[in-house]
JSON list of C-alpha atoms in Angstrom, two decimals:
[
{"chain": "A", "resi": 1, "resn": "MET", "atom": "CA", "xyz": [0.00, 0.00, 0.00]},
{"chain": "A", "resi": 2, "resn": "ILE", "atom": "CA", "xyz": [2.87, 2.38, 0.67]},
{"chain": "A", "resi": 3, "resn": "GLU", "atom": "CA", "xyz": [3.75, 2.59, -3.03]},
{"chain": "A", "resi": 4, "resn": "SER", "atom": "CA", "xyz": [0.15, 3.51, -3.84]},
{"chain": "A", "resi": 5, "resn": "ILE", "atom": "CA", "xyz": [0.23, 6.23, -1.18]},
{"chain": "A", "resi": 6, "resn": "ARG", "atom": "CA", "xyz": [3.58, 7.53, -2.46]},
{"chain": "A", "resi": 7, "resn": "ASN", "atom": "CA", "xyz": [2.03, 7.82, -5.92]},
{"chain": "A", "resi": 8, "resn": "ALA", "atom": "CA", "xyz": [-1.00, 9.65, -4.52]},
{"chain": "A", "resi": 9, "resn": "LEU", "atom": "CA", "xyz": [1.37, 12.11, -2.82]},
{"chain": "A", "resi": 10, "resn": "ARG", "atom": "CA", "xyz": [3.43, 12.34, -6.02]},
{"chain": "A", "resi": 11, "resn": "ILE", "atom": "CA", "xyz": [6.57, 11.23, -4.18]},
{"chain": "A", "resi": 12, "resn": "LYS", "atom": "CA", "xyz": [9.03, 9.04, -6.05]},
{"chain": "A", "resi": 13, "resn": "ASN", "atom": "CA", "xyz": [11.64, 8.31, -3.36]},
{"chain": "A", "resi": 14, "resn": "ILE", "atom": "CA", "xyz": [11.46, 6.41, -0.08]},
{"chain": "A", "resi": 15, "resn": "VAL", "atom": "CA", "xyz": [12.71, 9.22, 2.18]},
{"chain": "A", "resi": 16, "resn": "PHE", "atom": "CA", "xyz": [9.28, 9.73, 3.79]},
{"chain": "A", "resi": 17, "resn": "ASP", "atom": "CA", "xyz": [8.30, 6.05, 4.03]},
{"chain": "A", "resi": 18, "resn": "GLU", "atom": "CA", "xyz": [8.46, 5.96, 7.82]},
{"chain": "A", "resi": 19, "resn": "GLU", "atom": "CA", "xyz": [6.14, 8.95, 8.17]},
{"chain": "A", "resi": 20, "resn": "ILE", "atom": "CA", "xyz": [3.80, 7.53, 5.51]},
{"chain": "A", "resi": 21, "resn": "THR", "atom": "CA", "xyz": [3.76, 4.12, 7.20]},
{"chain": "A", "resi": 22, "resn": "ASP", "atom": "CA", "xyz": [2.91, 5.74, 10.54]},
{"chain": "A", "resi": 23, "resn": "LEU", "atom": "CA", "xyz": [0.04, 7.63, 8.92]},
{"chain": "A", "resi": 24, "resn": "ILE", "atom": "CA", "xyz": [-1.27, 4.46, 7.24]},
{"chain": "A", "resi": 25, "resn": "GLU", "atom": "CA", "xyz": [-1.28, 2.64, 10.58]},
{"chain": "A", "resi": 26, "resn": "ALA", "atom": "CA", "xyz": [-2.89, 5.62, 12.34]},
{"chain": "A", "resi": 27, "resn": "CYS", "atom": "CA", "xyz": [-5.63, 5.67, 9.72]},
{"chain": "A", "resi": 28, "resn": "LYS", "atom": "CA", "xyz": [-6.32, 1.95, 10.11]},
{"chain": "A", "resi": 29, "resn": "LEU", "atom": "CA", "xyz": [-6.50, 2.38, 13.89]},
{"chain": "A", "resi": 30, "resn": "ASP", "atom": "CA", "xyz": [-8.85, 5.34, 13.52]},
{"chain": "A", "resi": 31, "resn": "LEU", "atom": "CA", "xyz": [-11.10, 3.31, 11.20]},
{"chain": "A", "resi": 32, "resn": "SER", "atom": "CA", "xyz": [-11.09, 0.43, 13.68]},
{"chain": "A", "resi": 33, "resn": "ILE", "atom": "CA", "xyz": [-11.93, 2.68, 16.63]},
{"chain": "A", "resi": 34, "resn": "SER", "atom": "CA", "xyz": [-14.79, 4.14, 14.58]},
{"chain": "A", "resi": 35, "resn": "GLY", "atom": "CA", "xyz": [-16.38, 0.74, 14.07]},
{"chain": "A", "resi": 36, "resn": "VAL", "atom": "CA", "xyz": [-14.89, -0.44, 10.80]},
{"chain": "A", "resi": 37, "resn": "LYS", "atom": "CA", "xyz": [-14.17, -4.13, 11.43]},
{"chain": "A", "resi": 38, "resn": "ILE", "atom": "CA", "xyz": [-13.00, -5.22, 7.98]},
{"chain": "A", "resi": 39, "resn": "ILE", "atom": "CA", "xyz": [-9.91, -3.31, 6.88]},
{"chain": "A", "resi": 40, "resn": "ASP", "atom": "CA", "xyz": [-8.56, -4.96, 3.75]},
{"chain": "A", "resi": 41, "resn": "ASP", "atom": "CA", "xyz": [-5.63, -3.22, 2.04]},
{"chain": "A", "resi": 42, "resn": "THR", "atom": "CA", "xyz": [-6.92, -4.35, -1.37]},
{"chain": "A", "resi": 43, "resn": "ASP", "atom": "CA", "xyz": [-10.43, -2.93, -0.92]},
{"chain": "A", "resi": 44, "resn": "PRO", "atom": "CA", "xyz": [-10.88, 0.21, -3.06]},
{"chain": "A", "resi": 45, "resn": "LEU", "atom": "CA", "xyz": [-12.82, 2.13, -0.38]},
{"chain": "A", "resi": 46, "resn": "ILE", "atom": "CA", "xyz": [-10.28, 1.32, 2.32]},
{"chain": "A", "resi": 47, "resn": "LYS", "atom": "CA", "xyz": [-7.46, 2.36, -0.01]},
{"chain": "A", "resi": 48, "resn": "GLN", "atom": "CA", "xyz": [-9.24, 5.64, -0.75]},
{"chain": "A", "resi": 49, "resn": "ALA", "atom": "CA", "xyz": [-9.82, 6.29, 2.95]},
{"chain": "A", "resi": 50, "resn": "VAL", "atom": "CA", "xyz": [-6.12, 5.72, 3.69]},
{"chain": "A", "resi": 51, "resn": "LYS", "atom": "CA", "xyz": [-4.99, 7.92, 0.79]},
{"chain": "A", "resi": 52, "resn": "THR", "atom": "CA", "xyz": [-7.30, 10.72, 1.89]},
{"chain": "A", "resi": 53, "resn": "TYR", "atom": "CA", "xyz": [-6.19, 10.43, 5.54]},
{"chain": "A", "resi": 54, "resn": "VAL", "atom": "CA", "xyz": [-2.52, 10.55, 4.56]},
{"chain": "A", "resi": 55, "resn": "LYS", "atom": "CA", "xyz": [-3.08, 13.52, 2.24]},
{"chain": "A", "resi": 56, "resn": "ALA", "atom": "CA", "xyz": [-4.81, 15.32, 5.11]},
{"chain": "A", "resi": 57, "resn": "ASN", "atom": "CA", "xyz": [-1.97, 14.75, 7.56]},
{"chain": "A", "resi": 58, "resn": "PHE", "atom": "CA", "xyz": [1.22, 14.58, 5.50]},
{"chain": "A", "resi": 59, "resn": "GLY", "atom": "CA", "xyz": [3.72, 17.43, 5.56]},
{"chain": "A", "resi": 60, "resn": "LEU", "atom": "CA", "xyz": [4.12, 20.60, 7.55]},
{"chain": "A", "resi": 61, "resn": "ASP", "atom": "CA", "xyz": [2.64, 23.19, 5.19]},
{"chain": "A", "resi": 62, "resn": "ASN", "atom": "CA", "xyz": [-0.50, 21.35, 4.10]},
{"chain": "A", "resi": 63, "resn": "LYS", "atom": "CA", "xyz": [-2.95, 24.01, 2.96]},
{"chain": "A", "resi": 64, "resn": "ASP", "atom": "CA", "xyz": [-5.44, 21.37, 1.70]},
{"chain": "A", "resi": 65, "resn": "GLY", "atom": "CA", "xyz": [-5.30, 19.29, 4.89]},
{"chain": "A", "resi": 66, "resn": "GLU", "atom": "CA", "xyz": [-8.66, 20.42, 6.23]},
{"chain": "A", "resi": 67, "resn": "LYS", "atom": "CA", "xyz": [-10.39, 19.68, 2.92]},
{"chain": "A", "resi": 68, "resn": "TYR", "atom": "CA", "xyz": [-8.91, 16.17, 2.82]},
{"chain": "A", "resi": 69, "resn": "MET", "atom": "CA", "xyz": [-9.80, 15.53, 6.46]},
{"chain": "A", "resi": 70, "resn": "GLU", "atom": "CA", "xyz": [-13.43, 16.42, 5.82]},
{"chain": "A", "resi": 71, "resn": "SER", "atom": "CA", "xyz": [-13.42, 14.00, 2.89]},
{"chain": "A", "resi": 72, "resn": "TYR", "atom": "CA", "xyz": [-11.80, 11.28, 5.02]},
{"chain": "A", "resi": 73, "resn": "GLU", "atom": "CA", "xyz": [-14.38, 11.76, 7.79]},
{"chain": "A", "resi": 74, "resn": "ALA", "atom": "CA", "xyz": [-17.19, 11.30, 5.25]},
{"chain": "A", "resi": 75, "resn": "ILE", "atom": "CA", "xyz": [-15.64, 8.09, 3.89]},
{"chain": "A", "resi": 76, "resn": "LYS", "atom": "CA", "xyz": [-15.08, 6.83, 7.45]},
{"chain": "A", "resi": 77, "resn": "ARG", "atom": "CA", "xyz": [-18.73, 7.48, 8.39]},
{"chain": "A", "resi": 78, "resn": "HIS", "atom": "CA", "xyz": [-19.94, 5.57, 5.35]},
{"chain": "A", "resi": 79, "resn": "LEU", "atom": "CA", "xyz": [-17.65, 2.63, 6.07]},
{"chain": "A", "resi": 80, "resn": "ALA", "atom": "CA", "xyz": [-18.63, 2.53, 9.74]},
{"chain": "A", "resi": 81, "resn": "LEU", "atom": "CA", "xyz": [-22.33, 2.47, 8.86]},
{"chain": "A", "resi": 82, "resn": "CYS", "atom": "CA", "xyz": [-22.10, -0.06, 6.04]},
{"chain": "A", "resi": 83, "resn": "GLY", "atom": "CA", "xyz": [-22.90, -3.67, 6.94]},
{"chain": "A", "resi": 84, "resn": "ASP", "atom": "CA", "xyz": [-20.14, -4.90, 4.65]},
{"chain": "A", "resi": 85, "resn": "TYR", "atom": "CA", "xyz": [-17.52, -3.22, 6.84]},
{"chain": "A", "resi": 86, "resn": "ASN", "atom": "CA", "xyz": [-18.90, -3.03, 10.37]},
{"chain": "A", "resi": 87, "resn": "VAL", "atom": "CA", "xyz": [-19.38, -6.70, 11.22]},
{"chain": "A", "resi": 88, "resn": "GLU", "atom": "CA", "xyz": [-16.74, -9.14, 12.38]},
{"chain": "A", "resi": 89, "resn": "PRO", "atom": "CA", "xyz": [-15.71, -11.54, 9.62]},
{"chain": "A", "resi": 90, "resn": "ILE", "atom": "CA", "xyz": [-17.18, -15.00, 10.16]},
{"chain": "A", "resi": 91, "resn": "GLU", "atom": "CA", "xyz": [-14.74, -17.86, 10.31]},
{"chain": "A", "resi": 92, "resn": "VAL", "atom": "CA", "xyz": [-16.14, -20.91, 8.56]},
{"chain": "A", "resi": 93, "resn": "ILE", "atom": "CA", "xyz": [-15.22, -24.24, 10.12]},
{"chain": "A", "resi": 94, "resn": "VAL", "atom": "CA", "xyz": [-15.63, -27.27, 7.90]},
{"chain": "A", "resi": 95, "resn": "LEU", "atom": "CA", "xyz": [-16.31, -30.42, 9.87]},
{"chain": "A", "resi": 96, "resn": "PRO", "atom": "CA", "xyz": [-15.27, -33.78, 8.44]},
{"chain": "A", "resi": 97, "resn": "GLU", "atom": "CA", "xyz": [-18.09, -35.89, 7.09]},
{"chain": "A", "resi": 98, "resn": "GLU", "atom": "CA", "xyz": [-19.06, -38.92, 9.13]},
{"chain": "A", "resi": 99, "resn": "GLY", "atom": "CA", "xyz": [-17.64, -42.20, 7.87]},
{"chain": "A", "resi": 100, "resn": "VAL", "atom": "CA", "xyz": [-14.75, -40.58, 6.04]}
]
């Protein structure tokens, strides 16, 4: 996911990877605290939430940070309210058939 975030920030080098990684993890924790139970790095909505969160919080002179944070909060609300994201994943246990 970090490469995708770097591209969204238009950063080509790895100099800021530690800061970006911290922001990715902070976003996932914030989503979790807000009731999002299924956080899959390959899910397009989760990826967009993370990109928006990082764009809101990356860098010192971020004049668009407030705009991105409002967008992130809207995505987070939708994810937290959606049944596809706010229920614990069910683990399916397959029992062996009798006589096998």
